[in-house]
């Protein structure tokens, strides 16, 4: 809760975010005698009337997990007419004195001299003081930010976003905004949402197909699946850049790890190799995990208690120990020699499945590992071909509990090889002339990676379903809110 001592909106606020701050305030209050004048504004979490002529209101304003208890005495003018009719979810502004609490469960409480019912709420408010399932809450996405879990997720997500910007700025990366509407398919997977102003009922035709030359941009365009290609153009001018924005994938995968709209962080460095990229990815993850441990204390403790009992220990161990490095070929050998029966058989040339990645990090190595140099056939066209002609300079960062969390690579910086790779993937080099041009004038070795913000928040919190770490998830069949 935020306490407003200045009795006006927008005035100085003191937060009751941490236990330490609450204890400090309690000490001050005990010394000051009859408490301090304060205003609190928030939504009712619970309310009960005592026989002694009080209403006990638990109020929460979303600033932190902890509620504040407000005691409203029966002699308030609107006690019978409004206060005792106040339901869970109602919005109140309470003025009174902040005092050290005699009761259990809170160090301070507010003795109200005025309770203004700003927005009443009735018994049909769907969130009551009991555990609701995540499935139920997804159907009321507009109200679920008022639950403990979603509140903690959204606050942590906000802090992590700040940490991400801070990490890159401390290392002189420039924040670049790449386009959301684009004609490029960066991943070459064709999983894109078309953007058009053509009349879908009767589009103009050319050679039996919609004539995009008459569409808004005069070419077919869609929502971006990644800002990487445009990011490379900026890195080849500014040196070190990162993007952090929404990306869209029309994959019809209803899994607990896929969204159709998610936020991606994509750094790109020029004059850099795969080894530099791997080091950046490791430094980045450990920085964010340390930040979460230091700055998201109470919310993280909440996840540790109610969602995943290993959440804090997992972050602590990741901060403490360096990540290993290993080639894809070495990893396949370990898996083949493991004697394990995997659901998906392991063979050189096949993509690693989550079960393989988790075996490596959880059973065999017992720590995070960065795998490099994957077979050329299973990775994207833009990754640099190694001299063996069989592998590309790709990397995946694998962590216990999740498997792959980051994917990246050194980029192919030779125009002729890149053109050939595009053709191999069925892409028309003419459509990517500008991207090839970057290899014509001042090409340098360069590398970068991509990380989905929601996967990162999922990993930190231990939340099982990616739909519960974003306020309004977009998945097949779901875009109501
Ligand atoms: O591995 P991906 O497809 O890589 C790229 O897009 C590259 N252009 C990145 C780069 O090198 N600049 O996606 C990168 C990350 C994944 O590791 C995962 O964290 C996340 O994006 N991601 C998704 N997150 C949620 N829902 C989905 N459908 C996702 N697809 C990828």
Coordinates of C-alpha atoms and ligand atoms in Angstrom, one line a residue:
X1 CA 0.0 0.0 0.0
X2 CA 1.0 3.5 -0.5
X3 CA 0.3 6.0 2.3
X4 CA -0.4 9.5 1.4
X5 CA 0.7 11.7 4.3
X6 CA 0.1 15.0 2.4
X7 CA -3.7 14.3 2.1
X8 CA -3.8 15.2 -1.6
X9 CA -3.6 13.1 -4.7
X10 CA -0.2 13.1 -6.4
X11 CA 1.5 14.2 -3.1
X12 CA 4.4 12.5 -1.5
X13 CA 3.7 8.8 -0.8
X14 CA 5.3 6.3 1.5
X15 CA 5.1 2.7 0.5
X16 CA 4.4 -0.2 2.8
X17 CA 6.1 -2.5 0.3
X18 CA 8.7 -4.2 2.5
X19 CA 8.5 -5.7 5.9
X20 CA 11.4 -3.4 6.9
X21 CA 9.6 -0.3 5.8
X22 CA 6.5 -1.3 7.7
X23 CA 8.5 -2.0 10.9
X24 CA 10.2 1.4 10.5
X25 CA 6.9 3.2 10.2
X26 CA 5.5 1.3 13.2
X27 CA 8.5 2.4 15.4
X28 CA 8.0 6.0 14.3
X29 CA 4.3 5.9 15.1
X30 CA 4.9 4.3 18.6
X31 CA 7.3 7.1 19.4
X32 CA 5.0 9.8 18.0
X33 CA 2.0 8.9 20.2
X34 CA -1.4 9.1 18.6
X35 CA -0.3 8.4 15.0
X36 CA 0.0 10.4 11.8
X37 CA -2.6 11.9 9.5
X38 CA -2.8 9.8 6.4
X39 CA -5.0 9.1 3.3
X40 CA -5.2 5.7 1.7
X41 CA -7.0 4.9 -1.5
X42 CA -7.7 1.4 -2.9
X43 CA -10.1 -1.5 -3.4
X44 CA -11.7 -3.6 -0.7
X45 CA -10.2 -7.1 -0.4
X46 CA -12.4 -8.1 2.6
X47 CA -14.7 -6.4 5.0
X48 CA -16.2 -7.6 8.3
X49 CA -18.2 -5.9 10.9
X50 CA -17.4 -6.4 14.6
X51 CA -19.8 -6.4 17.5
X52 CA -17.7 -3.6 19.0
X53 CA -19.1 -1.1 16.5
X54 CA -16.4 -1.2 13.8
X55 CA -16.0 -2.3 10.3
X56 CA -12.6 -3.9 9.5
X57 CA -11.7 -3.2 5.9
X58 CA -8.7 -4.8 4.2
X59 CA -7.7 -2.3 1.4
X60 CA -5.2 -2.9 -1.4
X61 CA -4.1 -0.3 -4.0
X62 CA -2.0 -2.6 -6.1
X63 CA 1.3 -1.0 -5.1
X64 CA 2.4 -4.1 -3.3
X65 CA 1.1 -7.5 -2.1
X66 CA 0.3 -6.3 1.4
X67 CA -3.1 -4.9 2.3
X68 CA -3.7 -2.2 4.9
X69 CA -6.3 -2.6 7.6
X70 CA -8.7 0.3 8.0
X71 CA -10.9 0.5 11.1
X72 CA -14.1 2.4 10.3
X73 CA -16.0 3.3 13.5
X74 CA -19.9 3.1 13.6
X75 CA -20.1 6.8 14.3
X76 CA -19.1 7.8 10.8
X77 CA -21.9 9.6 9.1
X78 CA -22.2 7.2 6.2
X79 CA -21.6 4.0 8.3
X80 CA -25.1 2.5 8.0
X81 CA -26.0 4.0 4.6
X82 CA -22.7 3.1 2.7
X83 CA -19.9 1.5 4.7
X84 CA -21.6 -1.6 5.9
X85 CA -23.0 -2.2 2.4
X86 CA -19.6 -2.0 0.8
X87 CA -18.7 -5.2 -1.0
X88 CA -15.4 -6.8 -2.0
X89 CA -14.0 -4.8 -5.0
X90 CA -15.4 -1.4 -4.0
X91 CA -13.1 1.6 -4.4
X92 CA -12.6 3.7 -1.2
X93 CA -10.7 6.8 -0.2
X94 CA -10.0 6.6 3.6
X95 CA -8.7 9.4 5.7
X96 CA -7.6 9.0 9.3
X97 CA -4.6 8.3 11.6
X98 CA -2.0 5.7 10.9
X99 CA -1.3 3.9 14.2
X100 CA 0.7 0.9 15.4
X101 CA -1.7 -2.0 15.3
X102 CA -2.6 -4.0 18.4
X103 CA -3.8 -6.9 16.3
X104 CA -2.0 -9.8 14.7
X105 CA -1.0 -9.8 11.0
X106 CA -0.2 -6.2 10.5
X107 CA 2.2 -3.7 12.1
X108 CA 0.2 -0.6 11.3
X109 CA -3.4 0.2 10.6
X110 CA -5.6 3.2 9.8
X111 CA -8.2 4.5 12.2
X112 CA -10.5 6.2 9.8
X113 CA -12.2 9.6 10.4
X114 CA -13.7 9.6 6.9
X115 CA -14.5 6.8 4.5
X116 CA -15.5 7.9 1.0
X117 CA -17.1 5.2 -1.1
X118 CA -15.9 6.3 -4.5
X119 CA -17.1 3.2 -6.5
X120 CA -19.5 0.7 -4.8
X121 CA -19.4 -3.0 -5.6
X122 CA -21.9 -5.7 -5.0
X123 CA -22.0 -9.4 -4.1
X124 CA -21.7 -10.4 -7.7
X125 CA -18.1 -9.2 -7.9
X126 CA -16.5 -12.4 -9.3
X127 CA -13.3 -12.4 -7.3
X128 CA -13.9 -13.3 -3.7
X129 CA -11.5 -14.3 -0.9
X130 CA -10.8 -17.8 -1.9
X131 CA -8.5 -19.4 -4.4
X132 CA -9.8 -19.2 -8.0
X133 CA -8.4 -21.4 -10.7
X134 CA -6.2 -19.7 -13.3
X135 CA -8.6 -21.0 -16.0
X136 CA -11.5 -19.2 -14.4
X137 CA -9.4 -16.0 -14.0
X138 CA -8.5 -16.0 -17.7
X139 CA -12.2 -15.5 -18.5
X140 CA -12.2 -12.4 -16.4
X141 CA -8.9 -10.9 -17.6
X142 CA -10.2 -7.4 -17.0
X143 CA -10.6 -8.1 -13.2
X144 CA -7.8 -10.5 -12.6
X145 CA -5.1 -7.8 -12.1
X146 CA -6.9 -7.3 -8.7
X147 CA -5.8 -10.8 -7.6
X148 CA -2.7 -11.4 -5.6
X149 CA -1.1 -13.6 -8.3
X150 CA -1.7 -11.3 -11.3
X151 CA -0.8 -8.2 -9.3
X152 CA 2.5 -9.8 -8.3
X153 CA 3.1 -10.9 -11.9
X154 CA 2.4 -7.5 -13.4
X155 CA 4.6 -5.7 -10.8
X156 CA 7.5 -8.2 -11.4
X157 CA 7.1 -7.9 -15.1
X158 CA 7.4 -4.1 -14.8
X159 CA 10.5 -4.4 -12.7
X160 CA 12.1 -6.9 -15.0
X161 CA 11.4 -4.6 -18.0
X162 CA 13.2 -1.8 -16.2
X163 CA 16.1 -4.1 -15.4
X164 CA 16.4 -5.1 -19.0
X165 CA 16.7 -1.5 -20.2
X166 CA 19.1 -0.7 -17.3
X167 CA 21.4 -3.7 -18.3
X168 CA 21.7 -2.6 -21.9
X169 CA 22.1 1.1 -21.1
X170 CA 24.9 0.3 -18.6
X171 CA 26.7 -1.4 -21.5
X172 CA 26.1 1.4 -24.0
X173 CA 23.5 -0.4 -26.2
X174 CA 21.1 1.9 -27.9
X175 CA 17.4 1.2 -27.7
X176 CA 16.0 0.9 -31.3
X177 CA 12.3 0.8 -32.3
X178 CA 11.9 -1.6 -35.2
X179 CA 8.7 -1.6 -37.3
X180 CA 5.7 -3.6 -36.3
X181 CA 4.4 -3.7 -39.8
X182 CA 6.9 -5.3 -42.2
X183 CA 7.3 -7.2 -45.5
X184 CA 10.0 -9.5 -44.1
X185 CA 9.7 -12.9 -42.6
X186 CA 12.7 -13.0 -40.4
X187 CA 12.4 -16.6 -39.2
X188 CA 11.3 -17.8 -42.6
X189 CA 8.6 -19.9 -41.0
X190 CA 5.6 -18.2 -42.6
X191 CA 3.7 -17.9 -39.4
X192 CA 2.5 -14.3 -39.9
X193 CA -0.6 -12.2 -39.4
X194 CA -1.4 -10.4 -42.7
X195 CA -2.1 -6.7 -42.5
X196 CA -4.3 -5.3 -45.2
X197 CA -6.9 -2.7 -46.1
X198 CA -8.1 -4.6 -49.1
X199 CA -11.8 -5.5 -49.1
X200 CA -11.6 -9.1 -47.9
X201 CA -15.0 -10.0 -49.4
X202 CA -13.9 -8.8 -52.9
X203 CA -10.2 -8.1 -53.1
X204 CA -8.8 -6.8 -56.4
X205 CA -7.4 -9.7 -58.4
X206 CA -4.1 -10.1 -60.3
X207 CA -3.4 -13.5 -61.9
X208 CA -6.1 -15.2 -59.8
X209 CA -4.8 -13.9 -56.5
X210 CA -5.4 -10.8 -54.4
X211 CA -3.5 -7.9 -56.0
X212 CA -1.4 -6.5 -53.1
X213 CA 0.0 -3.9 -55.5
X214 CA -3.3 -2.1 -54.9
X215 CA -3.1 -2.6 -51.1
X216 CA -2.1 0.2 -48.7
X217 CA 1.7 -0.4 -48.9
X218 CA 1.6 -1.7 -52.5
X219 CA 3.3 -5.0 -51.3
X220 CA 2.1 -7.8 -49.0
X221 CA 2.8 -7.0 -45.4
X222 CA 2.2 -8.5 -42.0
X223 CA 2.9 -8.1 -38.3
X224 CA 6.6 -8.6 -37.4
X225 CA 7.8 -12.0 -36.0
X226 CA 11.1 -10.4 -35.0
X227 CA 12.9 -7.0 -35.2
X228 CA 16.2 -8.7 -35.9
X229 CA 16.8 -7.9 -39.6
X230 CA 16.1 -4.2 -39.1
X231 CA 18.1 -4.4 -35.8
X232 CA 21.1 -5.7 -37.8
X233 CA 20.9 -2.6 -40.0
X234 CA 21.1 -0.4 -37.0
X235 CA 23.8 -2.4 -35.3
X236 CA 25.9 -2.0 -38.4
X237 CA 25.7 1.8 -37.8
X238 CA 25.4 2.3 -34.1
X239 CA 27.6 -0.7 -32.9
X240 CA 25.4 -2.0 -30.1
X241 CA 21.7 -1.9 -30.2
X242 CA 18.7 -3.7 -28.6
X243 CA 15.0 -3.9 -29.5
X244 CA 12.3 -4.5 -26.9
X245 CA 8.8 -4.6 -28.4
X246 CA 5.8 -6.7 -29.4
X247 CA 6.2 -9.6 -31.8
X248 CA 3.5 -11.7 -33.4
X249 CA 3.4 -15.4 -34.5
X250 CA 0.4 -17.0 -36.0
X251 CA 1.5 -20.5 -34.8
X252 CA -1.5 -22.6 -34.0
X253 CA 0.2 -24.0 -30.9
X254 CA -2.0 -24.2 -27.8
X255 CA 0.9 -24.9 -25.4
X256 CA 1.8 -23.4 -22.0
X257 CA 4.8 -21.7 -23.6
X258 CA 3.4 -20.1 -26.8
X259 CA 1.6 -16.8 -27.3
X260 CA 0.5 -15.3 -30.6
X261 CA 1.6 -11.9 -29.3
X262 CA 4.6 -11.6 -27.0
X263 CA 7.4 -9.1 -26.2
X264 CA 10.8 -9.8 -27.4
X265 CA 14.2 -8.4 -26.4
X266 CA 16.8 -8.6 -29.3
X267 CA 20.3 -7.2 -28.8
X268 CA 22.7 -7.1 -31.7
X269 CA 26.4 -6.2 -31.7
X270 CA 28.7 -5.5 -34.6
X271 CA 32.3 -6.5 -34.6
X272 CA 31.2 -9.4 -32.4
X273 CA 31.3 -13.2 -32.7
X274 CA 29.3 -16.1 -31.3
X275 CA 31.5 -16.3 -28.2
X276 CA 30.8 -12.6 -27.5
X277 CA 27.1 -13.3 -28.0
X278 CA 27.1 -16.2 -25.5
X279 CA 28.9 -14.1 -22.9
X280 CA 26.4 -11.3 -23.4
X281 CA 23.5 -13.7 -23.0
X282 CA 24.9 -15.1 -19.8
X283 CA 25.7 -11.7 -18.3
X284 CA 22.3 -10.5 -19.2
X285 CA 20.4 -13.4 -17.6
X286 CA 22.4 -13.4 -14.4
X287 CA 22.0 -9.6 -14.1
X288 CA 18.2 -9.9 -14.4
X289 CA 18.0 -12.7 -12.0
X290 CA 20.1 -10.8 -9.4
X291 CA 17.9 -7.8 -9.9
X292 CA 14.7 -9.9 -9.3
X293 CA 16.2 -11.2 -6.1
X294 CA 17.2 -7.8 -4.9
X295 CA 14.2 -5.7 -6.0
X296 CA 11.2 -8.0 -6.2
X297 CA 11.5 -9.5 -2.7
X298 CA 8.0 -9.7 -1.4
X299 CA 6.4 -10.6 -4.8
X300 CA 9.1 -13.3 -5.3
X301 CA 8.5 -14.7 -1.8
X302 CA 4.8 -14.9 -2.8
X303 CA 5.6 -17.0 -5.9
X304 CA 8.0 -19.1 -3.8
X305 CA 5.3 -19.9 -1.3
X306 CA 2.3 -20.3 -3.5
X307 CA 3.4 -21.2 -7.0
X308 CA 6.9 -22.9 -7.0
X309 CA 8.8 -23.7 -3.8
X310 CA 12.1 -23.7 -5.7
X311 CA 11.7 -20.3 -7.4
X312 CA 14.1 -18.4 -5.1
X313 CA 16.7 -21.2 -4.8
X314 CA 16.7 -21.6 -8.6
X315 CA 17.5 -17.9 -9.1
X316 CA 20.1 -17.9 -6.4
X317 CA 22.0 -20.8 -8.0
X318 CA 21.8 -19.2 -11.4
X319 CA 23.3 -16.0 -10.1
X320 CA 26.0 -18.0 -8.2
X321 CA 27.4 -20.3 -10.9
X322 CA 28.7 -19.6 -14.4
X323 CA 27.0 -21.2 -17.4
X324 CA 28.7 -24.1 -19.2
X325 CA 29.5 -24.1 -23.0
X326 CA 29.2 -27.1 -25.2
X327 CA 28.6 -27.8 -28.9
X328 CA 25.4 -29.4 -30.2
X329 CA 27.4 -32.3 -31.4
X330 CA 28.8 -32.9 -27.9
X331 CA 25.3 -32.6 -26.4
X332 CA 24.0 -35.2 -28.8
X333 CA 26.8 -37.6 -27.8
X334 CA 25.9 -37.2 -24.1
X335 CA 22.2 -37.9 -24.9
X336 CA 23.0 -40.9 -27.0
X337 CA 25.2 -42.4 -24.3
X338 CA 22.8 -41.6 -21.5
X339 CA 21.0 -44.9 -21.7
X340 CA 17.7 -43.0 -21.3
X341 CA 14.6 -43.8 -23.4
X342 CA 13.3 -40.5 -24.6
X343 CA 9.9 -40.0 -26.2
X344 CA 11.6 -38.3 -29.2
X345 CA 14.7 -40.3 -30.3
X346 CA 18.0 -38.4 -30.4
X347 CA 20.0 -38.3 -33.6
X348 CA 22.6 -35.8 -35.0
X349 CA 20.7 -33.5 -37.3
X350 CA 17.4 -33.5 -35.4
X351 CA 16.3 -30.6 -33.3
X352 CA 16.6 -31.1 -29.5
X353 CA 13.3 -31.4 -27.7
X354 CA 12.5 -30.0 -24.3
X355 CA 13.0 -33.4 -22.7
X356 CA 16.5 -33.6 -24.1
X357 CA 17.3 -30.0 -23.0
X358 CA 16.0 -30.7 -19.5
X359 CA 18.0 -34.0 -19.2
X360 CA 21.2 -32.1 -20.0
X361 CA 20.6 -29.2 -17.6
X362 CA 18.8 -31.0 -14.8
X363 CA 20.3 -34.5 -14.8
X364 CA 23.6 -34.6 -16.5
X365 CA 25.2 -31.1 -16.1
X366 CA 22.9 -29.8 -13.2
X367 CA 23.4 -26.2 -14.4
X368 CA 22.7 -23.9 -17.3
X369 CA 24.5 -24.6 -20.6
X370 CA 24.9 -22.7 -23.8
X371 CA 24.9 -25.1 -26.8
X372 CA 26.5 -23.9 -30.0
X373 CA 27.1 -24.9 -33.6
X374 CA 23.8 -26.6 -34.6
X375 CA 23.2 -28.4 -37.9
X376 CA 22.5 -25.9 -40.7
X377 CA 19.2 -27.6 -41.7
X378 CA 17.5 -26.9 -38.4
X379 CA 18.4 -23.3 -37.9
X380 CA 17.4 -20.0 -39.7
X381 CA 18.9 -18.8 -43.0
X382 CA 20.7 -15.8 -41.5
X383 CA 23.0 -17.8 -39.2
X384 CA 26.7 -17.9 -40.2
X385 CA 27.8 -21.1 -41.9
X386 CA 30.9 -22.8 -40.2
X387 CA 33.9 -23.9 -42.3
X388 CA 32.7 -27.6 -41.9
X389 CA 29.8 -26.7 -44.2
X390 CA 27.5 -28.7 -41.9
X391 CA 26.9 -26.5 -38.9
X392 CA 26.0 -22.8 -38.3
X393 CA 27.1 -20.5 -35.5
X394 CA 23.9 -20.7 -33.6
X395 CA 23.5 -20.8 -29.8
X396 CA 20.7 -21.8 -27.5
X397 CA 20.8 -21.0 -23.8
X398 CA 19.3 -23.9 -21.8
X399 CA 18.3 -23.6 -18.2
X400 CA 17.0 -26.2 -15.7
X401 CA 13.3 -26.3 -15.4
X402 CA 12.5 -24.8 -18.8
X403 CA 15.0 -25.9 -21.4
X404 CA 15.7 -23.2 -24.1
X405 CA 15.2 -19.7 -22.9
X406 CA 17.3 -17.7 -25.4
X407 CA 18.1 -18.4 -29.1
X408 CA 20.8 -16.4 -31.0
X409 CA 23.6 -16.6 -33.5
X410 CA 26.5 -15.0 -35.3
X411 CA 25.0 -13.7 -38.5
X412 CA 26.1 -14.7 -42.0
X413 CA 28.1 -11.7 -43.1
X414 CA 29.1 -12.9 -46.6
X415 CA 26.6 -11.7 -49.3
X416 CA 27.1 -14.7 -51.6
X417 CA 26.7 -17.4 -48.9
X418 CA 23.7 -15.5 -47.5
X419 CA 22.0 -15.4 -50.9
X420 CA 22.5 -19.2 -51.3
X421 CA 21.1 -19.9 -47.8
X422 CA 18.0 -17.8 -48.6
X423 CA 17.4 -19.9 -51.7
X424 CA 17.8 -23.1 -49.7
X425 CA 15.0 -21.9 -47.4
X426 CA 12.8 -20.9 -50.3
X427 CA 13.2 -17.2 -49.7
X428 CA 13.5 -14.8 -52.7
X429 CA 16.8 -12.9 -52.3
X430 CA 15.3 -10.1 -54.4
X431 CA 12.8 -9.5 -51.6
X432 CA 15.7 -9.1 -49.1
X433 CA 17.9 -6.9 -51.3
X434 CA 18.3 -4.3 -48.6
X435 CA 19.4 -7.0 -46.1
X436 CA 21.9 -8.4 -48.6
X437 CA 23.2 -4.8 -49.2
X438 CA 24.3 -4.7 -45.5
X439 CA 26.8 -7.3 -46.5
X440 CA 28.0 -5.3 -49.5
X441 CA 29.0 -2.1 -47.8
X442 CA 31.0 -2.4 -44.6
X443 CA 29.9 -5.9 -43.5
X444 CA 31.3 -6.9 -40.2
X445 CA 31.0 -10.0 -38.1
X446 CA 28.0 -9.4 -35.9
X447 CA 25.8 -11.4 -33.5
X448 CA 22.7 -11.2 -31.4
X449 CA 20.0 -13.1 -29.7
X450 CA 16.3 -13.1 -28.9
X451 CA 14.5 -13.6 -25.6
X452 CA 10.8 -13.7 -25.0
X453 CA 9.8 -11.5 -22.0
X454 CA 7.0 -13.8 -21.0
X455 CA 9.2 -16.9 -21.0
X456 CA 11.6 -15.0 -18.8
X457 CA 8.8 -14.0 -16.4
X458 CA 7.5 -17.5 -16.4
X459 CA 11.0 -18.8 -15.5
X460 CA 11.4 -16.3 -12.7
X461 CA 8.0 -16.8 -11.1
X462 CA 7.6 -20.5 -11.8
X463 CA 4.1 -19.8 -13.3
X464 CA 3.1 -22.8 -15.3
X465 CA 1.1 -21.2 -18.1
X466 CA 2.4 -18.3 -20.2
X467 CA -1.1 -17.0 -20.4
X468 CA -0.9 -16.0 -16.8
X469 CA 2.2 -13.9 -17.1
X470 CA 0.7 -11.3 -19.4
X471 CA -2.4 -9.2 -18.6
X472 CA -4.3 -9.9 -21.8
X473 CA -3.0 -13.0 -23.5
X474 CA -3.4 -13.6 -27.2
X475 CA -3.7 -17.3 -28.2
X476 CA -5.7 -19.1 -30.9
X477 CA -9.3 -18.3 -30.4
X478 CA -8.7 -15.7 -27.6
X479 CA -8.5 -12.0 -28.2
X480 CA -11.7 -10.8 -26.4
X481 CA -10.2 -8.3 -24.0
Ligands
LIG1 O1 14.1 -18.4 -31.3 P1 13.3 -17.3 -31.9 O2 12.3 -17.6 -33.0 O3 14.4 -16.3 -32.5 C1 14.2 -15.1 -33.2 O4 13.2 -14.6 -33.4 C2 15.5 -14.5 -33.6 N1 15.2 -13.5 -34.6 C3 16.2 -13.9 -32.3 C4 17.5 -13.2 -32.6 O5 18.5 -13.8 -32.8 N2 17.5 -11.9 -32.6 O6 12.6 -16.5 -30.8 C5 13.4 -15.9 -29.7 C6 12.7 -16.1 -28.4 C7 12.6 -17.5 -28.0 O7 13.8 -18.0 -27.4 C8 11.5 -17.4 -26.9 O8 12.0 -16.9 -25.7 C9 10.6 -16.4 -27.5 O9 11.4 -15.6 -28.4 N3 9.4 -16.9 -28.3 C10 8.2 -17.0 -27.8 N4 7.6 -16.6 -26.7 C11 6.3 -16.7 -26.5 N5 5.5 -17.2 -27.5 C12 6.0 -17.7 -28.7 N6 5.2 -18.1 -29.6 C13 7.4 -17.5 -28.9 N7 8.2 -17.8 -29.9 C14 9.4 -17.4 -29.5

